[in-house]
PDB file of C-alpha atoms and ligand atoms in Angstrom:
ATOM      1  CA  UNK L   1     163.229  -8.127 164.861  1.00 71.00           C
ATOM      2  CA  UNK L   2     162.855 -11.399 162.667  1.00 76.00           C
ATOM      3  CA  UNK L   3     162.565 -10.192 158.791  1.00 83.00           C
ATOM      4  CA  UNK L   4     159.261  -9.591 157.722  1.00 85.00           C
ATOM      5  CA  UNK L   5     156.826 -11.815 155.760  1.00 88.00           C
ATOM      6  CA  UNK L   6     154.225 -10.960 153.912  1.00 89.00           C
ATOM      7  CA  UNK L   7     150.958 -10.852 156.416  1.00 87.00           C
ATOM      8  CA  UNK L   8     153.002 -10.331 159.156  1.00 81.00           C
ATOM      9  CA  UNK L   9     153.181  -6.533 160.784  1.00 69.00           C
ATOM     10  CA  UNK L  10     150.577  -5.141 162.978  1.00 67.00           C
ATOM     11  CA  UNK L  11     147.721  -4.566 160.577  1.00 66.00           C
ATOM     12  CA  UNK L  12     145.264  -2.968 162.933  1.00 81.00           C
ATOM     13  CA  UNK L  13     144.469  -2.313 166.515  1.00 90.00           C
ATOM     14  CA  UNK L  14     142.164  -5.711 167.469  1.00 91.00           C
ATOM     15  CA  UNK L  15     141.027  -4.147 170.464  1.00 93.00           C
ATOM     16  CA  UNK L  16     140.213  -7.489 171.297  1.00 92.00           C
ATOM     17  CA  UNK L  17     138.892  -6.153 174.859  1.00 94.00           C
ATOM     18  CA  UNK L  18     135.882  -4.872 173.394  1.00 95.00           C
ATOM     19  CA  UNK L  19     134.443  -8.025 171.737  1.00 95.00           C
ATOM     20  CA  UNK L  20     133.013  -8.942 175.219  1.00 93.00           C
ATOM     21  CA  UNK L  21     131.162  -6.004 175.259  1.00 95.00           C
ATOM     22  CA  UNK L  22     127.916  -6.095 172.704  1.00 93.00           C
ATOM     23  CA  UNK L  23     126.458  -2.618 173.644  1.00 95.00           C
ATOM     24  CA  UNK L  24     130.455  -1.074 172.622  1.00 95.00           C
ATOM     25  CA  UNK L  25     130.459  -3.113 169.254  1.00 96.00           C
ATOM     26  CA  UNK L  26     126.948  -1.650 168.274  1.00 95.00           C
ATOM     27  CA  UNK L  27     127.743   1.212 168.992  1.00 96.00           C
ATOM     28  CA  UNK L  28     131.355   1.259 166.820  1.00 96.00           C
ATOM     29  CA  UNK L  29     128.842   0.017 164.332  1.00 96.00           C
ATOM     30  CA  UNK L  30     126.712   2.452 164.119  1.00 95.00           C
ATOM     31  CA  UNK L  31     130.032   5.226 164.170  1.00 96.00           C
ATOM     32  CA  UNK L  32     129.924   7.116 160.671  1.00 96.00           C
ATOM     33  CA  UNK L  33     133.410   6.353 160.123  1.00 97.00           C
ATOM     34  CA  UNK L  34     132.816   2.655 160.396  1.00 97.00           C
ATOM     35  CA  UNK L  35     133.097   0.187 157.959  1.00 96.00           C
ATOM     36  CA  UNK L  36     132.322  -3.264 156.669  1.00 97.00           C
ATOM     37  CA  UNK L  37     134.248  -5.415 154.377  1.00 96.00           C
ATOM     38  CA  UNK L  38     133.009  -6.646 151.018  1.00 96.00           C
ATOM     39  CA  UNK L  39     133.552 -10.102 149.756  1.00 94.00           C
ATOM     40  CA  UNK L  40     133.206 -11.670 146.568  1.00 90.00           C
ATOM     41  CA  UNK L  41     132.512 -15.668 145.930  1.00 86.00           C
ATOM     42  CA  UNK L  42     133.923 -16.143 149.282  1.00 88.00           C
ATOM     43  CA  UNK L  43     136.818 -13.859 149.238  1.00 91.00           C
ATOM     44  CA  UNK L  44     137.848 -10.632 149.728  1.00 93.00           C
ATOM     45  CA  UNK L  45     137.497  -8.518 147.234  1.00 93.00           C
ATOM     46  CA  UNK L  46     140.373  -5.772 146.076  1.00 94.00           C
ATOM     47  CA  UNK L  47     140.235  -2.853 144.350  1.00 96.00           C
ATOM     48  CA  UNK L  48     142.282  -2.081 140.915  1.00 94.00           C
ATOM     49  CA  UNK L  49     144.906  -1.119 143.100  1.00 95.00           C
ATOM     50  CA  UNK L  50     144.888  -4.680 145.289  1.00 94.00           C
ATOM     51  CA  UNK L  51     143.323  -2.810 148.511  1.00 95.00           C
ATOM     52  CA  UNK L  52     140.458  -3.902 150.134  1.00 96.00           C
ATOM     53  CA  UNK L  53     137.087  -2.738 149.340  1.00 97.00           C
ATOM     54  CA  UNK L  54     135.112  -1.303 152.569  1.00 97.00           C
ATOM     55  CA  UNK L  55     131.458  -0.466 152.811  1.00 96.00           C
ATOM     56  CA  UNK L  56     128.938   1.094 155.566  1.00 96.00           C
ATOM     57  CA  UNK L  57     127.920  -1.268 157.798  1.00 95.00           C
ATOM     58  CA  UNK L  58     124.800  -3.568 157.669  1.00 93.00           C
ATOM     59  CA  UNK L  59     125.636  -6.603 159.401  1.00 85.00           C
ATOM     60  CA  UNK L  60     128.354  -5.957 161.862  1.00 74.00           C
ATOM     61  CA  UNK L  61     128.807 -10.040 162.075  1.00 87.00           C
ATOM     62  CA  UNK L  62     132.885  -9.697 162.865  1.00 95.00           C
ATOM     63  CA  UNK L  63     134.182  -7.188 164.671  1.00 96.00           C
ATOM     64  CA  UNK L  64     138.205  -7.136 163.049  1.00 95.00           C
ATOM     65  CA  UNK L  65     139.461  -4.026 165.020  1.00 94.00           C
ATOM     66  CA  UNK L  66     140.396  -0.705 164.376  1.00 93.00           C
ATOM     67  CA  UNK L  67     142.342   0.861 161.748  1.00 90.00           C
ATOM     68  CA  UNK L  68     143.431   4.234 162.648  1.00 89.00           C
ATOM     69  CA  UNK L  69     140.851   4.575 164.567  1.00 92.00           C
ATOM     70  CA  UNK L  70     137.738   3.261 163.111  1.00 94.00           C
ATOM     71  CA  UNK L  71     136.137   0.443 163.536  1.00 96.00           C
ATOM     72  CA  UNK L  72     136.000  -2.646 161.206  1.00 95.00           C
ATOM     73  CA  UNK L  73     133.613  -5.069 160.784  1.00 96.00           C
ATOM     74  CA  UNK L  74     133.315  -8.211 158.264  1.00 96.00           C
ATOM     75  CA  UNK L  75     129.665  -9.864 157.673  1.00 95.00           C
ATOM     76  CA  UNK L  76     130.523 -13.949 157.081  1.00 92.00           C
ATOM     77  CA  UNK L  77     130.956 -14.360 153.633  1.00 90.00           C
ATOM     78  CA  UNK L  78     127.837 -15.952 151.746  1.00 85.00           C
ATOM     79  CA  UNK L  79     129.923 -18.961 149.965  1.00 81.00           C
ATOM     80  CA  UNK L  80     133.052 -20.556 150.679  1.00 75.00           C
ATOM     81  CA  UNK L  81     136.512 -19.327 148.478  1.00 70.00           C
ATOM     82  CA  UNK L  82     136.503 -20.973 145.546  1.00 66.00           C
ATOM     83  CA  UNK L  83     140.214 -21.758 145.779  1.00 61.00           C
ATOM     84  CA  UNK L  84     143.299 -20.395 147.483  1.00 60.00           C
ATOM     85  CA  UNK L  85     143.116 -17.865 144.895  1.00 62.00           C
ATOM     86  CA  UNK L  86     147.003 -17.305 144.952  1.00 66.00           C
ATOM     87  CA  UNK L  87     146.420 -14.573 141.805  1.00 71.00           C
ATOM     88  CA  UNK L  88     144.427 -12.525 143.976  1.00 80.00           C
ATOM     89  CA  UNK L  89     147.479 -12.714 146.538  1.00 84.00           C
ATOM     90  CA  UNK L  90     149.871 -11.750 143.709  1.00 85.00           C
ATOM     91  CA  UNK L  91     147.758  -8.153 143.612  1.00 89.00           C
ATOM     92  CA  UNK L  92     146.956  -7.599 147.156  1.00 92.00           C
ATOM     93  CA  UNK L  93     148.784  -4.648 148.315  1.00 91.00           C
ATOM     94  CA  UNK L  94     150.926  -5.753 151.457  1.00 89.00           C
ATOM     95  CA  UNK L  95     149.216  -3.113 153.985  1.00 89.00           C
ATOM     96  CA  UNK L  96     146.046  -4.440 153.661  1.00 91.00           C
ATOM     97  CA  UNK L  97     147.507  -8.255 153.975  1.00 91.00           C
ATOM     98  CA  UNK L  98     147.235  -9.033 157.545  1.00 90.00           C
ATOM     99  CA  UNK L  99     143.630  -7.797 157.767  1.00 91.00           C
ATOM    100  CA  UNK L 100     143.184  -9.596 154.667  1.00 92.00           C
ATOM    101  CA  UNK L 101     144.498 -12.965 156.496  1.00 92.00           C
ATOM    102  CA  UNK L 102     142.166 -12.426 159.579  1.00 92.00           C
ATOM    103  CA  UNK L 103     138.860 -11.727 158.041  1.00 94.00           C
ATOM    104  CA  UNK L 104     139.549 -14.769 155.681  1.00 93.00           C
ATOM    105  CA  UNK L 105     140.387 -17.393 158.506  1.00 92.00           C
ATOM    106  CA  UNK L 106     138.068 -16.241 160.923  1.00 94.00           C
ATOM    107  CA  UNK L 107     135.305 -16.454 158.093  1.00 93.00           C
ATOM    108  CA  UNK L 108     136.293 -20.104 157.293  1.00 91.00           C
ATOM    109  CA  UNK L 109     136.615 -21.104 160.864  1.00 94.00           C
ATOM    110  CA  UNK L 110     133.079 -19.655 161.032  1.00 94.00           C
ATOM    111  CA  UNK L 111     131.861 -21.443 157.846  1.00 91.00           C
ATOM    112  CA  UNK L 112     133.347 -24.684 159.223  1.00 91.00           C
ATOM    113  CA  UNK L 113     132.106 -24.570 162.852  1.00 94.00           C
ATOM    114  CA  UNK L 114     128.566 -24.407 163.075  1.00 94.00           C
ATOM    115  CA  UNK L 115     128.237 -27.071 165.171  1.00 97.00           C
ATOM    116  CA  UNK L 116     129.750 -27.938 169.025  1.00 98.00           C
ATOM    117  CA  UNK L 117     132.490 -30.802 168.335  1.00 96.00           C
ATOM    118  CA  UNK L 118     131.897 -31.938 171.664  1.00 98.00           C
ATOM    119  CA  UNK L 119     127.952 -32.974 171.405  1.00 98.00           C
ATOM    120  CA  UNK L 120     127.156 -31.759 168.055  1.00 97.00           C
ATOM    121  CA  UNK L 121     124.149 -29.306 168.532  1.00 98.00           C
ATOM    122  CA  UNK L 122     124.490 -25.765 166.501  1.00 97.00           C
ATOM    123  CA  UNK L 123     126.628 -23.289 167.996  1.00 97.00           C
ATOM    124  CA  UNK L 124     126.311 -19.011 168.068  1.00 95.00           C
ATOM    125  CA  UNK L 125     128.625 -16.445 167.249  1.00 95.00           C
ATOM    126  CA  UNK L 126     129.890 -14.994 170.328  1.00 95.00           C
ATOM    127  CA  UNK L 127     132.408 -11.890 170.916  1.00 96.00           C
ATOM    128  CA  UNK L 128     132.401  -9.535 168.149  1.00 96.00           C
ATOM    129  CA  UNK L 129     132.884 -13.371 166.064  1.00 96.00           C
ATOM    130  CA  UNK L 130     135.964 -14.178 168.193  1.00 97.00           C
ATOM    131  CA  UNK L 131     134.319 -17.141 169.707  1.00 97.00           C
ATOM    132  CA  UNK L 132     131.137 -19.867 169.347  1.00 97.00           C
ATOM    133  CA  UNK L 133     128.816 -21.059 172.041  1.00 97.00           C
ATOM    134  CA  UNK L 134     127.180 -23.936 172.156  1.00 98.00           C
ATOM    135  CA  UNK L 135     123.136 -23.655 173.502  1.00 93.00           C
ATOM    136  CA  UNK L 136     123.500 -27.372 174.312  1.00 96.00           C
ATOM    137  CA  UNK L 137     125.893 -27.908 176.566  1.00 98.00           C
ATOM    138  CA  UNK L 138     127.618 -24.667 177.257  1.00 97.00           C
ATOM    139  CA  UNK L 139     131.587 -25.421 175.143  1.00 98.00           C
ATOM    140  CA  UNK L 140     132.631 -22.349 173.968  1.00 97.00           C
ATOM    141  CA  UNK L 141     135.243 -23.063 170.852  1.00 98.00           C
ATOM    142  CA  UNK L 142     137.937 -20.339 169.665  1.00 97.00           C
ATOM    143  CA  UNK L 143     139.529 -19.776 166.339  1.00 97.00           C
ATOM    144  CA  UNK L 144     141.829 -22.470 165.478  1.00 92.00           C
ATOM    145  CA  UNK L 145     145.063 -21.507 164.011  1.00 93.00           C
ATOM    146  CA  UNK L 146     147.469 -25.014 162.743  1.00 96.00           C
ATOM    147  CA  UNK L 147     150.921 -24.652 163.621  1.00 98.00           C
ATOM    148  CA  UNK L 148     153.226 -25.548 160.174  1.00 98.00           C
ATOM    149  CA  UNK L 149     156.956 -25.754 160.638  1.00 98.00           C
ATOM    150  CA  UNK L 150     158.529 -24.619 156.681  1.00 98.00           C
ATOM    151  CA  UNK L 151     162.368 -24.894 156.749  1.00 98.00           C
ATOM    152  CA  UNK L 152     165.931 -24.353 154.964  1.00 98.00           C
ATOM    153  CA  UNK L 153     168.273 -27.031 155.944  1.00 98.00           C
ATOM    154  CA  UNK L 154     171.845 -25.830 154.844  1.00 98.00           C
ATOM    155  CA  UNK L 155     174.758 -27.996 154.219  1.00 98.00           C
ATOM    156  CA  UNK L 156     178.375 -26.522 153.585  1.00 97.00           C
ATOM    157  CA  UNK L 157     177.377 -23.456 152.116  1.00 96.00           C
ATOM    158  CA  UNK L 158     174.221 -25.336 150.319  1.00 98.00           C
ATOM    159  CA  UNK L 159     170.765 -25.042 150.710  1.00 98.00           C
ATOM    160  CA  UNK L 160     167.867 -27.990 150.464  1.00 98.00           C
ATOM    161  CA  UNK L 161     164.855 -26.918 148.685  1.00 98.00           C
ATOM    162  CA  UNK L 162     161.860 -29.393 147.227  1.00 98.00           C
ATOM    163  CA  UNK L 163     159.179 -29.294 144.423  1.00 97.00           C
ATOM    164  CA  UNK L 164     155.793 -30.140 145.457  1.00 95.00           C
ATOM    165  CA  UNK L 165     153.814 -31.683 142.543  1.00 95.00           C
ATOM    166  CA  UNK L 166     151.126 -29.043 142.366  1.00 91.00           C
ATOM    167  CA  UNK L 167     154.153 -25.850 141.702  1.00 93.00           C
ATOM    168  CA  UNK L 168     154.729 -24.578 138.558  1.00 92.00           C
ATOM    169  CA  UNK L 169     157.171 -25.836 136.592  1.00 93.00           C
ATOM    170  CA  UNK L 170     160.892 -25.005 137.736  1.00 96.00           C
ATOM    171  CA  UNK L 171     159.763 -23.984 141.295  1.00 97.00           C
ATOM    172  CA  UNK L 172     162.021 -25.059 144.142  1.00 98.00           C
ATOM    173  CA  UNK L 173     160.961 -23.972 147.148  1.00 98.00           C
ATOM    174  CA  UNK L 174     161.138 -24.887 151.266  1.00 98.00           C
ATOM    175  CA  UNK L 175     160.050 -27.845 152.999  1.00 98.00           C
ATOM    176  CA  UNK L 176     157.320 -27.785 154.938  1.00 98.00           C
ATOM    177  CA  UNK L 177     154.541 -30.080 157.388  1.00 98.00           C
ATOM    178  CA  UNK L 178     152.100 -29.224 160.181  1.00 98.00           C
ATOM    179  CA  UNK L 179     153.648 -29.894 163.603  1.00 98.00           C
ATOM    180  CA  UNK L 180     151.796 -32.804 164.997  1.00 98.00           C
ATOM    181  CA  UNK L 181     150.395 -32.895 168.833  1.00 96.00           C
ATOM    182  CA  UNK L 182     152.811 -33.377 171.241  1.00 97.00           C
ATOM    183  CA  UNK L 183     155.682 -32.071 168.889  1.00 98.00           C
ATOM    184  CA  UNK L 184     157.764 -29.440 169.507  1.00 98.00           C
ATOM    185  CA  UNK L 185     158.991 -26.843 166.614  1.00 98.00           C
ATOM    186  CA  UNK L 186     162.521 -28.443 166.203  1.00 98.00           C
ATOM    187  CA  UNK L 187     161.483 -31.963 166.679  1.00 98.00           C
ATOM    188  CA  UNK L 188     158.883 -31.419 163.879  1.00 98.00           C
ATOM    189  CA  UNK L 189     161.579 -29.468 161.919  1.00 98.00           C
ATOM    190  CA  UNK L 190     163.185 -32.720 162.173  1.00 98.00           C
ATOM    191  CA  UNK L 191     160.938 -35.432 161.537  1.00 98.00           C
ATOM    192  CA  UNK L 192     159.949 -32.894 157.830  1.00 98.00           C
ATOM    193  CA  UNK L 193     163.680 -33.049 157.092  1.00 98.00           C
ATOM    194  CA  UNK L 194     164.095 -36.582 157.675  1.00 98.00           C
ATOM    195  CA  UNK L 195     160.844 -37.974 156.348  1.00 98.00           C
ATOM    196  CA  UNK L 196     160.839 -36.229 153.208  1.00 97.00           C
ATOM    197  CA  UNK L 197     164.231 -35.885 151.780  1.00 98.00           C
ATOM    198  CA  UNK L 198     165.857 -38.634 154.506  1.00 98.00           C
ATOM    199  CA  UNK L 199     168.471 -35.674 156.295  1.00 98.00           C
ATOM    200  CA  UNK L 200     169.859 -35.958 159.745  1.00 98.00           C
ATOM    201  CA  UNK L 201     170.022 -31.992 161.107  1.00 98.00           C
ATOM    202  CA  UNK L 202     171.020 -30.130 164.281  1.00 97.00           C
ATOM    203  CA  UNK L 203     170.952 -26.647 165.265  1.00 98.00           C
ATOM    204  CA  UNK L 204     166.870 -25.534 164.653  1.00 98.00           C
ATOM    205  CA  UNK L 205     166.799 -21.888 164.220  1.00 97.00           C
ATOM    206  CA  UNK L 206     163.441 -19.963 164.757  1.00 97.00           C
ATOM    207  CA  UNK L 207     163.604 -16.666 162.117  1.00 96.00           C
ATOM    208  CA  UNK L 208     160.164 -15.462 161.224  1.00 95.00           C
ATOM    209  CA  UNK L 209     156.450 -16.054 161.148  1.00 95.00           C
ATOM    210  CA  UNK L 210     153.679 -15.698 159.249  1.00 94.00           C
ATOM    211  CA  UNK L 211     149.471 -16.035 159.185  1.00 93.00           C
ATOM    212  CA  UNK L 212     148.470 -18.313 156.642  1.00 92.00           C
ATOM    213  CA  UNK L 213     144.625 -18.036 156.071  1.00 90.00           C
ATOM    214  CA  UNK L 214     143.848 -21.165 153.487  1.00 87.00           C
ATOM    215  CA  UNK L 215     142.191 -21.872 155.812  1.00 87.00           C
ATOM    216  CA  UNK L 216     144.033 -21.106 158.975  1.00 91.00           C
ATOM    217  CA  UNK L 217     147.832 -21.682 159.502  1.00 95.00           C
ATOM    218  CA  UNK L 218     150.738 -20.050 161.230  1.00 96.00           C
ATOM    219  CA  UNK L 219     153.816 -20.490 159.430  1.00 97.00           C
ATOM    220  CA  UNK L 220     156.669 -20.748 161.543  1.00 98.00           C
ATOM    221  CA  UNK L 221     159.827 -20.335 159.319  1.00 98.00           C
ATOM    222  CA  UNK L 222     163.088 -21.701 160.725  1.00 98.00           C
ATOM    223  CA  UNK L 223     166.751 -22.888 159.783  1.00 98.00           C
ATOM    224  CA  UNK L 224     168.745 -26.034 160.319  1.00 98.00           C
ATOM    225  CA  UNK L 225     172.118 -27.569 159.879  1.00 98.00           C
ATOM    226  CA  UNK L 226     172.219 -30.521 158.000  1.00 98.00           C
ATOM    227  CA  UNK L 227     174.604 -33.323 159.289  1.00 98.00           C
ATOM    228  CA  UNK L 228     175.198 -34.456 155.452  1.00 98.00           C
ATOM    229  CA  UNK L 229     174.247 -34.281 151.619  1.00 97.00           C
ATOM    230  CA  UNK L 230     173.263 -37.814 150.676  1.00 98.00           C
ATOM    231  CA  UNK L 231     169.175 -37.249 149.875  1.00 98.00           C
ATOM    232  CA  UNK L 232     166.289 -40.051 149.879  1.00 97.00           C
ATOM    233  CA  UNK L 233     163.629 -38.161 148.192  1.00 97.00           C
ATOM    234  CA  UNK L 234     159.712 -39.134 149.513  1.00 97.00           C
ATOM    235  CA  UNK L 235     158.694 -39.070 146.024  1.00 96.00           C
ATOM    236  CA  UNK L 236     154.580 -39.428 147.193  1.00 96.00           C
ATOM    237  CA  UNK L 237     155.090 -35.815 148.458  1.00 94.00           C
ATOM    238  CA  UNK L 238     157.572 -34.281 146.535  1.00 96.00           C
ATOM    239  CA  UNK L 239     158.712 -34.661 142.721  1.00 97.00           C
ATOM    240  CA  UNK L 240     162.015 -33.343 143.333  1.00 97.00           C
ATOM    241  CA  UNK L 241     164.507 -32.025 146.209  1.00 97.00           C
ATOM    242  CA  UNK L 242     167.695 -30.508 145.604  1.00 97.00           C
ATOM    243  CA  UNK L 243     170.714 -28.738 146.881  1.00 98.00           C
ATOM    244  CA  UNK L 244     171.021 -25.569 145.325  1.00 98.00           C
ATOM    245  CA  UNK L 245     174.487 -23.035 145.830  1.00 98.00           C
ATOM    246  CA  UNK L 246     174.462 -19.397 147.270  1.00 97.00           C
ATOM    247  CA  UNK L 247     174.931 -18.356 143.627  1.00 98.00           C
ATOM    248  CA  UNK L 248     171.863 -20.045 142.287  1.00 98.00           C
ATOM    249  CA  UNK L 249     169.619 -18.747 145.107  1.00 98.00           C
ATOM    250  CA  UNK L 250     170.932 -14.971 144.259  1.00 98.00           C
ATOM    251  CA  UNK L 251     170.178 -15.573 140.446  1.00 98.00           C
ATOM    252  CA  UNK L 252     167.079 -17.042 141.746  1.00 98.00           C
ATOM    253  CA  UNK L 253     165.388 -14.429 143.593  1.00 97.00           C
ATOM    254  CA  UNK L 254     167.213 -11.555 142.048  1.00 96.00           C
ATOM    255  CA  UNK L 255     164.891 -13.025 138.925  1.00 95.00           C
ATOM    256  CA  UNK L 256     167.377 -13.757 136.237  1.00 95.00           C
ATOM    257  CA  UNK L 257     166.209 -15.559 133.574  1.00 92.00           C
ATOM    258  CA  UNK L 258     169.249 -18.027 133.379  1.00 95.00           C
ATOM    259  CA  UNK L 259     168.511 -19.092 136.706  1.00 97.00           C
ATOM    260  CA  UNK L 260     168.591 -22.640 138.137  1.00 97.00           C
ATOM    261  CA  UNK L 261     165.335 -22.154 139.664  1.00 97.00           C
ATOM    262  CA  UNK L 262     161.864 -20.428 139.800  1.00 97.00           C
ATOM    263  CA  UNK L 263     161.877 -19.251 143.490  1.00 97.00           C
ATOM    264  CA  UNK L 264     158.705 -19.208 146.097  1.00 96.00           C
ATOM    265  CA  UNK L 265     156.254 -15.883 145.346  1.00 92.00           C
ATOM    266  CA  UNK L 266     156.688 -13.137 147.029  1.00 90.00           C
ATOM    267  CA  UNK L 267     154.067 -13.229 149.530  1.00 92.00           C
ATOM    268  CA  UNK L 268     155.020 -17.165 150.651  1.00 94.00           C
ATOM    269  CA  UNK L 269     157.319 -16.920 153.925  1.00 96.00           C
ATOM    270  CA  UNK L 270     159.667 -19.332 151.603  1.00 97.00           C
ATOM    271  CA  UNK L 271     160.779 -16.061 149.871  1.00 96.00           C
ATOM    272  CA  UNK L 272     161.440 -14.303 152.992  1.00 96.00           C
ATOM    273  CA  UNK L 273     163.549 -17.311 154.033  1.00 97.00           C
ATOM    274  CA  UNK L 274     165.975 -17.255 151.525  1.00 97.00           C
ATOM    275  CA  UNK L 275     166.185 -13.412 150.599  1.00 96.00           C
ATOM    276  CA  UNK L 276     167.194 -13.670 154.596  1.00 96.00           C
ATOM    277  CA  UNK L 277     169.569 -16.439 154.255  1.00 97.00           C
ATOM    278  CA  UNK L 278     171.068 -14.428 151.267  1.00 96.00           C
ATOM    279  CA  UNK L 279     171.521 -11.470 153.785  1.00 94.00           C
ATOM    280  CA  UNK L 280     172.765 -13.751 156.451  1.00 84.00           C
TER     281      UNK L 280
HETATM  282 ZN1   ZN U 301     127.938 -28.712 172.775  1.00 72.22          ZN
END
């Protein structure tokens, strides 16, 4: 099994079969045991402990699935999140994370669909809020989920990591870009590599995945060889890249205060990639 990332694991039972079937999801509804989630200024809220606050149910909007059992609902959130909020994702606790990534993108896709992008009249909610309909001509449109290829290109031993110019300071982290239509994973492994830091690579390793809900990516974490060292930094996307040794990615993520770097947060697939490659 690929190492896992924050938001990744199984998170619930989506017992996606019953979200054709109304009369079932009113009746999970109206279960005593079910719940619904509560949000705050358009996100999830957490507890003091960083788990997810549940209520009765009033508006079974979303059906999410079952957790242990019982059912879970989400109404749509009354505002959109007022940022990606990465402070609330440094306290959520990592069991509630992948139910935390699918209420969140499903409520933005929601937010950001409410009309058919094929004639433009309003659409409905359909299945349990797994789909939308469209009264005018009939389209039904699914959840969208944006394939993003983030990658460590290694050279002798070395590994490539980049600054974006939003990080804090000292960050260093993995490259990353959506993969474009048309594109497979390695080619747009390739074309990241090569556009921003001006590498050549071979050798595109798939290791892990991960949901990204702001507002609705898949992460798709892989490896590469690098055919040499000599960088040409895209400096309108990035304010730095770097090759950094095995030595200063252990002092890195081991947290050491000497270190060359600040490495990716815990819950960004970056970290995964590198506490891997340290394994490796
Ligand atoms: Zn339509």
């Amino acid at each position: 099994l690929p190492p896992e990332a924050f938001f990744s694991g199984r998170g619930l039972d989506r017992a996606d079969l019953l979200r054709a079937r109304p009369d079932r999801l009113a009746e999970l509804a109206a279960q005593p045991d079910a719940r619904q989630l509560v949000w705050m200024e358009g996100l999830p809220l957490l507890d003091d402990r960083g788990r997810l606050v549940w209520d009765r149910v009033t508006v079974p909007s979303l059906f999410l699935g079952k957790d242990g059992g019982k059912p879970r609902f989400s109404p749509l959130p009354d505002a959109p999140p007022t940022g990606i909020a990465f402070g609330l994702l440094g306290q959520l606790d990592g069991t509630d994370a992948p139910l935390f990534a699918c209420a969140l993108s499903l409520a933005n896709w929601h937010g950001r669909h409410g009309h058919c992008s094929v004639c433009g009249q309003p659409t409905t909610m359909v299945r349990g809020g797994w789909s939308r309909r469209c009264a005018g001509c009939g389209a039904e449109h699914f959840p969208r989920c944006d394939p993003v290829v983030i990658m460590l290109a290694e050279h002798e031993g070395r590994l490539l990591l980049g600054r974006q110019p939003h990080y804090p300071p000292d960050r260093f982290s993995a490259l990353a870009g959506f993969v474009e239509p048309g594109e497979t994973i390695e080619a747009a492994v390739a074309r990241e590599l090569s556009e921003e830091a001006g590498i050549e690579i071979a050798d595109v390793r798939y290791v892990a995945s991960q949901p990204w809900p702001f507002p609705s990516s898949l992460m798709i974490g892989c490896t590469a060889r690098a055919l040499g060292d000599a960088l040409t930094v895209d400096f309108t996307e990035l304010d730095d890249a770097r090759w950094f040794t095995r030595a200063e990615v252990a002092a890195a993520v081991s947290g050491e205060a000497s270190a060359a770097f600040l490495p990716p947060p815990r819950f960004a697939i970056a970290r995964t990639l590198l506490e891997d490659w340290l394994t490796a």
